Amino acid sequence: MYDIQLFGRLEVRTRGVRLTGRDFGGVKPRHILALLALRGDLHKAELAELLWGGRPPANHQATVESYVSLLRHRLDPDGPARDSVITTRNGGYSLVAEQVRVDVARFDELVAAASGRTAHRALRPLTAAAHVAARPLLEDVEQHDWADQAREQYRTRLVATLLDAGGHALTAGDPRGALALTDRAVGLDPVAERGWAIAMAAHRLLGDRVAALRAYDRCRRELADGLGVEPSGPTRALFLELLREDGGGTPLEQAVTAILAADGESQRAESAAGLLRRAAELAA
């Protein structure tokens, strides 16, 4: 069995041996392995287009064949080519499904397993998927269109997974877990408004009004800087609810002072607090 890791650096573990970096026989064989693990069946011409960025050499078929031969030997030095985990089929190559476990496939399976489940039942596979994708995809692969596209695809999927998991954690009564998940989501995508809204709600459940208001302020600034828009109606509504709250919580002026002081803007705290207090009075 070959365990192929694409999240983080490209790595293969088999029979107690770990292969990384130069162990695959060079850059091109390493890229071929990554492409087959990501995309499945690939014709030799497709591989050549991807490997050379749309400008393959004239003798690309023979060159690809030589790289695959080298890669087969590096993956199984003592095995015959006919028994290789890389099989030749219809003028191309693929990995023998029964002999490989690929972490991106595991990520996809876990996300799919959460679909249609209740919050409590979906949370576990989504959290497991987020753990599988703990590191960026193909960390040690240079910038190539195919690698960049795959990285962006899985970054987007990971953000969605983290947001779904964060929302489910909140529903399941775990605001701290929700914060851990959404903090990671907005770290990957600062304009993911849903992440900020979940964070606001989680801080609110924990009784930390200052942190909830700070999350809204950060959301507002990220959306303005990144997209040139304001937070949506539901997020603003949650913000106004926070402004109206006073019993047992941090007074509004103190909350705003704490937020601005954390951003190094304590000189604006008094006037901003007054403005927000008046906004809360108008919204009441």
PDB file of C-alpha atoms in Angstrom:
ATOM      1  CA  MET A   1       0.000   0.000   0.000  1.00  0.00           C
ATOM      2  CA  TYR A   2       1.183   3.507  -0.862  1.00  0.00           C
ATOM      3  CA  ASP A   3       0.092   6.400   1.347  1.00  0.00           C
ATOM      4  CA  ILE A   4       0.424   9.582  -0.699  1.00  0.00           C
ATOM      5  CA  GLN A   5       0.440  12.923   1.078  1.00  0.00           C
ATOM      6  CA  LEU A   6      -0.313  16.053  -0.942  1.00  0.00           C
ATOM      7  CA  PHE A   7      -1.231  18.384   1.922  1.00  0.00           C
ATOM      8  CA  GLY A   8       2.098  19.777   3.054  1.00  0.00           C
ATOM      9  CA  ARG A   9       5.084  18.526   1.118  1.00  0.00           C
ATOM     10  CA  LEU A  10       4.645  15.686  -1.349  1.00  0.00           C
ATOM     11  CA  GLU A  11       5.411  12.465   0.459  1.00  0.00           C
ATOM     12  CA  VAL A  12       4.910   8.733  -0.052  1.00  0.00           C
ATOM     13  CA  ARG A  13       5.019   6.117   2.695  1.00  0.00           C
ATOM     14  CA  THR A  14       5.217   2.449   1.756  1.00  0.00           C
ATOM     15  CA  ARG A  15       6.579  -0.661   3.474  1.00  0.00           C
ATOM     16  CA  GLY A  16       8.123   1.399   6.251  1.00  0.00           C
ATOM     17  CA  VAL A  17       9.925   3.695   3.779  1.00  0.00           C
ATOM     18  CA  ARG A  18       9.263   7.424   3.411  1.00  0.00           C
ATOM     19  CA  LEU A  19       9.956   9.129   0.090  1.00  0.00           C
ATOM     20  CA  THR A  20      10.207  12.914  -0.265  1.00  0.00           C
ATOM     21  CA  GLY A  21      11.892  15.554  -2.419  1.00  0.00           C
ATOM     22  CA  ARG A  22      14.697  14.115  -4.525  1.00  0.00           C
ATOM     23  CA  ASP A  23      13.727  10.544  -3.683  1.00  0.00           C
ATOM     24  CA  PHE A  24      11.331  10.586  -6.656  1.00  0.00           C
ATOM     25  CA  GLY A  25      14.121  11.082  -9.185  1.00  0.00           C
ATOM     26  CA  GLY A  26      13.755  14.774  -9.976  1.00  0.00           C
ATOM     27  CA  VAL A  27      11.232  17.557 -10.358  1.00  0.00           C
ATOM     28  CA  LYS A  28       9.307  16.141 -13.317  1.00  0.00           C
ATOM     29  CA  PRO A  29       8.794  12.629 -11.858  1.00  0.00           C
ATOM     30  CA  ARG A  30       7.647  14.250  -8.618  1.00  0.00           C
ATOM     31  CA  HIS A  31       5.160  16.400 -10.535  1.00  0.00           C
ATOM     32  CA  ILE A  32       3.884  13.368 -12.451  1.00  0.00           C
ATOM     33  CA  LEU A  33       3.138  11.598  -9.180  1.00  0.00           C
ATOM     34  CA  ALA A  34       1.316  14.661  -7.827  1.00  0.00           C
ATOM     35  CA  LEU A  35      -0.738  15.011 -11.011  1.00  0.00           C
ATOM     36  CA  LEU A  36      -1.764  11.358 -11.068  1.00  0.00           C
ATOM     37  CA  ALA A  37      -2.714  11.512  -7.382  1.00  0.00           C
ATOM     38  CA  LEU A  38      -4.777  14.654  -7.979  1.00  0.00           C
ATOM     39  CA  ARG A  39      -6.388  13.941 -11.332  1.00  0.00           C
ATOM     40  CA  GLY A  40      -6.442  10.195 -11.865  1.00  0.00           C
ATOM     41  CA  ASP A  41      -6.099   9.005 -15.482  1.00  0.00           C
ATOM     42  CA  LEU A  42      -3.956  11.270 -17.652  1.00  0.00           C
ATOM     43  CA  HIS A  43      -2.963  10.765 -21.282  1.00  0.00           C
ATOM     44  CA  LYS A  44       0.712  11.227 -22.074  1.00  0.00           C
ATOM     45  CA  ALA A  45      -0.086  14.316 -24.141  1.00  0.00           C
ATOM     46  CA  GLU A  46      -2.069  15.813 -21.226  1.00  0.00           C
ATOM     47  CA  LEU A  47       0.795  15.152 -18.851  1.00  0.00           C
ATOM     48  CA  ALA A  48       3.214  16.838 -21.229  1.00  0.00           C
ATOM     49  CA  GLU A  49       0.989  19.919 -21.544  1.00  0.00           C
ATOM     50  CA  LEU A  50       0.765  20.230 -17.771  1.00  0.00           C
ATOM     51  CA  LEU A  51       4.414  19.483 -17.042  1.00  0.00           C
ATOM     52  CA  TRP A  52       5.755  22.033 -19.511  1.00  0.00           C
ATOM     53  CA  GLY A  53       3.080  24.687 -19.110  1.00  0.00           C
ATOM     54  CA  GLY A  54       1.556  24.244 -22.562  1.00  0.00           C
ATOM     55  CA  ARG A  55       4.927  24.150 -24.348  1.00  0.00           C
ATOM     56  CA  PRO A  56       6.082  20.537 -24.344  1.00  0.00           C
ATOM     57  CA  PRO A  57       9.276  19.572 -26.201  1.00  0.00           C
ATOM     58  CA  ALA A  58       9.064  17.891 -29.586  1.00  0.00           C
ATOM     59  CA  ASN A  59       9.991  14.497 -28.123  1.00  0.00           C
ATOM     60  CA  HIS A  60       7.638  14.881 -25.150  1.00  0.00           C
ATOM     61  CA  GLN A  61       6.112  11.378 -25.374  1.00  0.00           C
ATOM     62  CA  ALA A  62       9.442   9.616 -25.018  1.00  0.00           C
ATOM     63  CA  THR A  63      10.485  12.062 -22.312  1.00  0.00           C
ATOM     64  CA  VAL A  64       7.317  11.464 -20.293  1.00  0.00           C
ATOM     65  CA  GLU A  65       7.786   7.707 -20.661  1.00  0.00           C
ATOM     66  CA  SER A  66      11.343   7.952 -19.342  1.00  0.00           C
ATOM     67  CA  TYR A  67      10.210  10.018 -16.348  1.00  0.00           C
ATOM     68  CA  VAL A  68       7.464   7.512 -15.538  1.00  0.00           C
ATOM     69  CA  SER A  69       9.941   4.639 -15.800  1.00  0.00           C
ATOM     70  CA  LEU A  70      12.244   6.422 -13.362  1.00  0.00           C
ATOM     71  CA  LEU A  71       9.370   7.156 -10.993  1.00  0.00           C
ATOM     72  CA  ARG A  72       8.241   3.529 -11.035  1.00  0.00           C
ATOM     73  CA  HIS A  73      11.731   2.423 -10.090  1.00  0.00           C
ATOM     74  CA  ARG A  74      11.943   4.956  -7.251  1.00  0.00           C
ATOM     75  CA  LEU A  75       8.581   3.858  -5.852  1.00  0.00           C
ATOM     76  CA  ASP A  76       9.442   0.144  -6.054  1.00  0.00           C
ATOM     77  CA  PRO A  77      13.145  -0.475  -6.812  1.00  0.00           C
ATOM     78  CA  ASP A  78      12.820  -4.264  -6.797  1.00  0.00           C
ATOM     79  CA  GLY A  79       9.461  -4.687  -8.518  1.00  0.00           C
ATOM     80  CA  PRO A  80       8.861  -5.308 -12.234  1.00  0.00           C
ATOM     81  CA  ALA A  81       7.226  -2.505 -14.223  1.00  0.00           C
ATOM     82  CA  ARG A  82       4.158  -4.636 -14.945  1.00  0.00           C
ATOM     83  CA  ASP A  83       3.379  -4.742 -11.190  1.00  0.00           C
ATOM     84  CA  SER A  84       3.937  -1.031 -10.634  1.00  0.00           C
ATOM     85  CA  VAL A  85       1.433   1.125  -8.783  1.00  0.00           C
ATOM     86  CA  ILE A  86       1.556   3.304 -11.921  1.00  0.00           C
ATOM     87  CA  THR A  87      -0.309   1.491 -14.658  1.00  0.00           C
ATOM     88  CA  THR A  88      -0.299   2.211 -18.389  1.00  0.00           C
ATOM     89  CA  ARG A  89      -3.718   2.410 -19.999  1.00  0.00           C
ATOM     90  CA  ASN A  90      -5.135   3.883 -23.222  1.00  0.00           C
ATOM     91  CA  GLY A  91      -2.010   5.863 -24.016  1.00  0.00           C
ATOM     92  CA  GLY A  92      -1.740   7.320 -20.538  1.00  0.00           C
ATOM     93  CA  TYR A  93      -1.117   6.560 -16.898  1.00  0.00           C
ATOM     94  CA  SER A  94      -3.031   6.175 -13.660  1.00  0.00           C
ATOM     95  CA  LEU A  95      -2.456   4.938 -10.124  1.00  0.00           C
ATOM     96  CA  VAL A  96      -3.836   1.532  -9.171  1.00  0.00           C
ATOM     97  CA  ALA A  97      -6.704   2.529  -6.879  1.00  0.00           C
ATOM     98  CA  GLU A  98      -6.458  -0.586  -4.702  1.00  0.00           C
ATOM     99  CA  GLN A  99      -2.815   0.149  -3.906  1.00  0.00           C
ATOM    100  CA  VAL A 100      -2.975   3.821  -2.925  1.00  0.00           C
ATOM    101  CA  ARG A 101      -4.433   6.012  -0.214  1.00  0.00           C
ATOM    102  CA  VAL A 102      -4.318   9.715  -1.097  1.00  0.00           C
ATOM    103  CA  ASP A 103      -4.980  12.346   1.549  1.00  0.00           C
ATOM    104  CA  VAL A 104      -6.909  14.668  -0.793  1.00  0.00           C
ATOM    105  CA  ALA A 105      -9.252  11.784  -1.619  1.00  0.00           C
ATOM    106  CA  ARG A 106      -9.723  11.212   2.113  1.00  0.00           C
ATOM    107  CA  PHE A 107     -10.516  14.909   2.555  1.00  0.00           C
ATOM    108  CA  ASP A 108     -13.131  14.699  -0.207  1.00  0.00           C
ATOM    109  CA  GLU A 109     -14.656  11.545   1.307  1.00  0.00           C
ATOM    110  CA  LEU A 110     -14.999  13.122   4.754  1.00  0.00           C
ATOM    111  CA  VAL A 111     -16.622  16.270   3.380  1.00  0.00           C
ATOM    112  CA  ALA A 112     -19.045  14.162   1.348  1.00  0.00           C
ATOM    113  CA  ALA A 113     -19.840  12.048   4.421  1.00  0.00           C
ATOM    114  CA  ALA A 114     -21.037  15.160   6.271  1.00  0.00           C
ATOM    115  CA  SER A 115     -23.522  16.122   3.571  1.00  0.00           C
ATOM    116  CA  GLY A 116     -27.142  15.941   4.683  1.00  0.00           C
ATOM    117  CA  ARG A 117     -26.317  15.086   8.297  1.00  0.00           C
ATOM    118  CA  THR A 118     -27.485  16.927  11.396  1.00  0.00           C
ATOM    119  CA  ALA A 119     -25.088  19.390  13.024  1.00  0.00           C
ATOM    120  CA  HIS A 120     -23.961  16.879  15.648  1.00  0.00           C
ATOM    121  CA  ARG A 121     -23.344  14.116  13.098  1.00  0.00           C
ATOM    122  CA  ALA A 122     -21.748  16.348  10.448  1.00  0.00           C
ATOM    123  CA  LEU A 123     -19.300  17.994  12.823  1.00  0.00           C
ATOM    124  CA  ARG A 124     -17.054  14.971  13.280  1.00  0.00           C
ATOM    125  CA  PRO A 125     -16.270  14.237   9.590  1.00  0.00           C
ATOM    126  CA  LEU A 126     -15.875  17.950   8.822  1.00  0.00           C
ATOM    127  CA  THR A 127     -13.445  18.405  11.705  1.00  0.00           C
ATOM    128  CA  ALA A 128     -11.558  15.317  10.555  1.00  0.00           C
ATOM    129  CA  ALA A 129     -11.370  16.726   7.017  1.00  0.00           C
ATOM    130  CA  ALA A 130      -9.990  19.995   8.369  1.00  0.00           C
ATOM    131  CA  HIS A 131      -7.355  17.997  10.258  1.00  0.00           C
ATOM    132  CA  VAL A 132      -6.343  16.143   7.075  1.00  0.00           C
ATOM    133  CA  ALA A 133      -5.812  19.522   5.378  1.00  0.00           C
ATOM    134  CA  ALA A 134      -3.778  20.934   8.251  1.00  0.00           C
ATOM    135  CA  ARG A 135      -1.075  22.192   5.868  1.00  0.00           C
ATOM    136  CA  PRO A 136      -1.298  23.906   2.457  1.00  0.00           C
ATOM    137  CA  LEU A 137      -1.536  21.669  -0.588  1.00  0.00           C
ATOM    138  CA  LEU A 138       1.732  20.842  -2.376  1.00  0.00           C
ATOM    139  CA  GLU A 139       3.922  23.062  -0.213  1.00  0.00           C
ATOM    140  CA  ASP A 140       7.108  21.985  -1.957  1.00  0.00           C
ATOM    141  CA  VAL A 141       5.834  22.222  -5.543  1.00  0.00           C
ATOM    142  CA  GLU A 142       6.878  25.342  -7.404  1.00  0.00           C
ATOM    143  CA  GLN A 143       4.410  27.696  -9.044  1.00  0.00           C
ATOM    144  CA  HIS A 144       2.761  25.970 -11.993  1.00  0.00           C
ATOM    145  CA  ASP A 145      -0.719  26.575 -13.339  1.00  0.00           C
ATOM    146  CA  TRP A 146      -1.911  23.071 -12.447  1.00  0.00           C
ATOM    147  CA  ALA A 147      -0.497  23.277  -8.926  1.00  0.00           C
ATOM    148  CA  ASP A 148      -1.810  26.799  -8.339  1.00  0.00           C
ATOM    149  CA  GLN A 149      -5.279  25.766  -9.516  1.00  0.00           C
ATOM    150  CA  ALA A 150      -5.269  22.748  -7.206  1.00  0.00           C
ATOM    151  CA  ARG A 151      -4.075  24.849  -4.272  1.00  0.00           C
ATOM    152  CA  GLU A 152      -6.822  27.409  -4.832  1.00  0.00           C
ATOM    153  CA  GLN A 153      -9.465  24.707  -5.290  1.00  0.00           C
ATOM    154  CA  TYR A 154      -8.621  23.029  -2.002  1.00  0.00           C
ATOM    155  CA  ARG A 155      -8.114  26.299  -0.146  1.00  0.00           C
ATOM    156  CA  THR A 156     -11.651  27.270  -1.158  1.00  0.00           C
ATOM    157  CA  ARG A 157     -13.001  23.853  -0.171  1.00  0.00           C
ATOM    158  CA  LEU A 158     -11.158  23.970   3.145  1.00  0.00           C
ATOM    159  CA  VAL A 159     -12.571  27.399   3.995  1.00  0.00           C
ATOM    160  CA  ALA A 160     -16.091  26.138   3.258  1.00  0.00           C
ATOM    161  CA  THR A 161     -15.431  23.041   5.371  1.00  0.00           C
ATOM    162  CA  LEU A 162     -14.164  25.110   8.298  1.00  0.00           C
ATOM    163  CA  LEU A 163     -17.151  27.448   8.090  1.00  0.00           C
ATOM    164  CA  ASP A 164     -19.612  24.556   7.974  1.00  0.00           C
ATOM    165  CA  ALA A 165     -17.862  22.887  10.898  1.00  0.00           C
ATOM    166  CA  GLY A 166     -17.793  26.157  12.843  1.00  0.00           C
ATOM    167  CA  GLY A 167     -21.501  26.676  12.297  1.00  0.00           C
ATOM    168  CA  HIS A 168     -22.252  23.107  13.374  1.00  0.00           C
ATOM    169  CA  ALA A 169     -20.059  23.479  16.476  1.00  0.00           C
ATOM    170  CA  LEU A 170     -21.994  26.591  17.438  1.00  0.00           C
ATOM    171  CA  THR A 171     -25.307  24.776  16.935  1.00  0.00           C
ATOM    172  CA  ALA A 172     -23.995  21.873  19.012  1.00  0.00           C
ATOM    173  CA  GLY A 173     -23.220  24.225  21.909  1.00  0.00           C
ATOM    174  CA  ASP A 174     -19.438  24.411  21.507  1.00  0.00           C
ATOM    175  CA  PRO A 175     -18.590  28.104  20.992  1.00  0.00           C
ATOM    176  CA  ARG A 176     -14.883  27.596  21.723  1.00  0.00           C
ATOM    177  CA  GLY A 177     -14.684  24.893  19.082  1.00  0.00           C
ATOM    178  CA  ALA A 178     -16.545  27.165  16.676  1.00  0.00           C
ATOM    179  CA  LEU A 179     -13.996  29.924  17.298  1.00  0.00           C
ATOM    180  CA  ALA A 180     -11.039  27.623  16.638  1.00  0.00           C
ATOM    181  CA  LEU A 181     -12.542  26.562  13.314  1.00  0.00           C
ATOM    182  CA  THR A 182     -13.638  29.996  12.123  1.00  0.00           C
ATOM    183  CA  ASP A 183     -10.374  31.645  13.200  1.00  0.00           C
ATOM    184  CA  ARG A 184      -8.618  29.308  10.805  1.00  0.00           C
ATOM    185  CA  ALA A 185     -11.195  30.009   8.082  1.00  0.00           C
ATOM    186  CA  VAL A 186     -10.825  33.794   8.198  1.00  0.00           C
ATOM    187  CA  GLY A 187      -7.061  33.369   8.383  1.00  0.00           C
ATOM    188  CA  LEU A 188      -7.259  31.679   4.983  1.00  0.00           C
ATOM    189  CA  ASP A 189      -9.969  34.000   3.632  1.00  0.00           C
ATOM    190  CA  PRO A 190     -10.296  37.301   5.533  1.00  0.00           C
ATOM    191  CA  VAL A 191     -13.412  38.304   3.536  1.00  0.00           C
ATOM    192  CA  ALA A 192     -15.331  35.182   4.587  1.00  0.00           C
ATOM    193  CA  GLU A 193     -18.098  37.161   6.299  1.00  0.00           C
ATOM    194  CA  ARG A 194     -19.813  34.039   7.568  1.00  0.00           C
ATOM    195  CA  GLY A 195     -16.729  33.229   9.625  1.00  0.00           C
ATOM    196  CA  TRP A 196     -16.800  36.604  11.340  1.00  0.00           C
ATOM    197  CA  ALA A 197     -20.532  36.268  12.025  1.00  0.00           C
ATOM    198  CA  ILE A 198     -20.022  32.848  13.623  1.00  0.00           C
ATOM    199  CA  ALA A 199     -17.174  34.290  15.690  1.00  0.00           C
ATOM    200  CA  MET A 200     -19.412  37.136  16.867  1.00  0.00           C
ATOM    201  CA  ALA A 201     -22.116  34.682  17.922  1.00  0.00           C
ATOM    202  CA  ALA A 202     -19.580  32.416  19.649  1.00  0.00           C
ATOM    203  CA  HIS A 203     -18.047  35.273  21.631  1.00  0.00           C
ATOM    204  CA  ARG A 204     -21.542  36.379  22.563  1.00  0.00           C
ATOM    205  CA  LEU A 205     -22.354  32.921  23.930  1.00  0.00           C
ATOM    206  CA  LEU A 206     -19.137  33.030  25.936  1.00  0.00           C
ATOM    207  CA  GLY A 207     -20.161  36.383  27.393  1.00  0.00           C
ATOM    208  CA  ASP A 208     -17.289  38.271  25.760  1.00  0.00           C
ATOM    209  CA  ARG A 209     -18.998  41.291  24.259  1.00  0.00           C
ATOM    210  CA  VAL A 210     -15.716  43.073  23.580  1.00  0.00           C
ATOM    211  CA  ALA A 211     -14.444  40.191  21.445  1.00  0.00           C
ATOM    212  CA  ALA A 212     -17.780  39.979  19.609  1.00  0.00           C
ATOM    213  CA  LEU A 213     -17.688  43.678  18.758  1.00  0.00           C
ATOM    214  CA  ARG A 214     -14.040  43.396  17.784  1.00  0.00           C
ATOM    215  CA  ALA A 215     -14.933  40.571  15.389  1.00  0.00           C
ATOM    216  CA  TYR A 216     -17.544  42.800  13.740  1.00  0.00           C
ATOM    217  CA  ASP A 217     -15.065  45.663  13.464  1.00  0.00           C
ATOM    218  CA  ARG A 218     -12.504  43.357  11.841  1.00  0.00           C
ATOM    219  CA  CYS A 219     -15.189  41.976   9.503  1.00  0.00           C
ATOM    220  CA  ARG A 220     -16.216  45.474   8.461  1.00  0.00           C
ATOM    221  CA  ARG A 221     -12.627  46.510   7.731  1.00  0.00           C
ATOM    222  CA  GLU A 222     -11.732  43.320   5.842  1.00  0.00           C
ATOM    223  CA  LEU A 223     -14.826  43.564   3.638  1.00  0.00           C
ATOM    224  CA  ALA A 224     -14.204  47.245   2.962  1.00  0.00           C
ATOM    225  CA  ASP A 225     -10.533  46.711   2.112  1.00  0.00           C
ATOM    226  CA  GLY A 226     -10.942  43.460   0.204  1.00  0.00           C
ATOM    227  CA  LEU A 227     -14.263  43.852  -1.589  1.00  0.00           C
ATOM    228  CA  GLY A 228     -15.340  47.452  -1.106  1.00  0.00           C
ATOM    229  CA  VAL A 229     -18.597  46.402   0.566  1.00  0.00           C
ATOM    230  CA  GLU A 230     -20.255  46.606   3.969  1.00  0.00           C
ATOM    231  CA  PRO A 231     -21.313  43.604   6.087  1.00  0.00           C
ATOM    232  CA  SER A 232     -24.613  42.044   5.059  1.00  0.00           C
ATOM    233  CA  GLY A 233     -27.930  42.629   6.786  1.00  0.00           C
ATOM    234  CA  PRO A 234     -27.805  39.596   9.125  1.00  0.00           C
ATOM    235  CA  THR A 235     -24.296  40.470  10.324  1.00  0.00           C
ATOM    236  CA  ARG A 236     -25.272  44.097  10.933  1.00  0.00           C
ATOM    237  CA  ALA A 237     -28.395  42.904  12.759  1.00  0.00           C
ATOM    238  CA  LEU A 238     -26.246  40.817  15.101  1.00  0.00           C
ATOM    239  CA  PHE A 239     -24.021  43.844  15.653  1.00  0.00           C
ATOM    240  CA  LEU A 240     -27.021  45.983  16.604  1.00  0.00           C
ATOM    241  CA  GLU A 241     -28.207  43.288  18.997  1.00  0.00           C
ATOM    242  CA  LEU A 242     -24.808  43.410  20.675  1.00  0.00           C
ATOM    243  CA  LEU A 243     -25.071  47.189  20.961  1.00  0.00           C
ATOM    244  CA  ARG A 244     -28.463  46.936  22.644  1.00  0.00           C
ATOM    245  CA  GLU A 245     -27.268  44.488  25.268  1.00  0.00           C
ATOM    246  CA  ASP A 246     -26.304  45.953  28.600  1.00  0.00           C
ATOM    247  CA  GLY A 247     -27.405  43.695  31.436  1.00  0.00           C
ATOM    248  CA  GLY A 248     -24.444  41.842  32.892  1.00  0.00           C
ATOM    249  CA  GLY A 249     -22.192  42.713  29.971  1.00  0.00           C
ATOM    250  CA  THR A 250     -19.374  45.163  29.393  1.00  0.00           C
ATOM    251  CA  PRO A 251     -20.675  48.739  29.074  1.00  0.00           C
ATOM    252  CA  LEU A 252     -20.637  49.930  25.481  1.00  0.00           C
ATOM    253  CA  GLU A 253     -18.072  52.679  26.054  1.00  0.00           C
ATOM    254  CA  GLN A 254     -15.675  50.235  27.713  1.00  0.00           C
ATOM    255  CA  ALA A 255     -16.164  47.704  24.939  1.00  0.00           C
ATOM    256  CA  VAL A 256     -15.382  50.189  22.172  1.00  0.00           C
ATOM    257  CA  THR A 257     -12.410  51.561  24.099  1.00  0.00           C
ATOM    258  CA  ALA A 258     -11.025  48.040  24.426  1.00  0.00           C
ATOM    259  CA  ILE A 259     -11.493  47.364  20.705  1.00  0.00           C
ATOM    260  CA  LEU A 260      -9.793  50.555  19.574  1.00  0.00           C
ATOM    261  CA  ALA A 261      -7.027  50.260  22.146  1.00  0.00           C
ATOM    262  CA  ALA A 262      -6.266  46.771  20.839  1.00  0.00           C
ATOM    263  CA  ASP A 263      -5.811  48.344  17.397  1.00  0.00           C
ATOM    264  CA  GLY A 264      -3.613  51.134  18.771  1.00  0.00           C
ATOM    265  CA  GLU A 265      -6.340  53.768  18.310  1.00  0.00           C
ATOM    266  CA  SER A 266      -7.254  54.601  21.904  1.00  0.00           C
ATOM    267  CA  GLN A 267      -7.376  58.350  21.117  1.00  0.00           C
ATOM    268  CA  ARG A 268     -10.513  57.717  19.036  1.00  0.00           C
ATOM    269  CA  ALA A 269     -12.212  55.635  21.712  1.00  0.00           C
ATOM    270  CA  GLU A 270     -14.232  58.340  23.438  1.00  0.00           C
ATOM    271  CA  SER A 271     -15.788  59.812  20.287  1.00  0.00           C
ATOM    272  CA  ALA A 272     -16.377  56.380  18.718  1.00  0.00           C
ATOM    273  CA  ALA A 273     -18.035  55.120  21.883  1.00  0.00           C
ATOM    274  CA  GLY A 274     -20.405  58.056  21.866  1.00  0.00           C
ATOM    275  CA  LEU A 275     -21.306  57.478  18.239  1.00  0.00           C
ATOM    276  CA  LEU A 276     -21.968  53.800  18.781  1.00  0.00           C
ATOM    277  CA  ARG A 277     -24.001  54.499  21.911  1.00  0.00           C
ATOM    278  CA  ARG A 278     -26.197  56.901  19.961  1.00  0.00           C
ATOM    279  CA  ALA A 279     -26.519  54.308  17.170  1.00  0.00           C
ATOM    280  CA  ALA A 280     -27.667  51.764  19.722  1.00  0.00           C
ATOM    281  CA  GLU A 281     -30.213  54.214  21.134  1.00  0.00           C
ATOM    282  CA  LEU A 282     -31.583  54.869  17.655  1.00  0.00           C
ATOM    283  CA  ALA A 283     -31.745  51.149  16.934  1.00  0.00           C
ATOM    284  CA  ALA A 284     -33.571  50.361  20.181  1.00  0.00           C
TER     285      ALA A 284
END
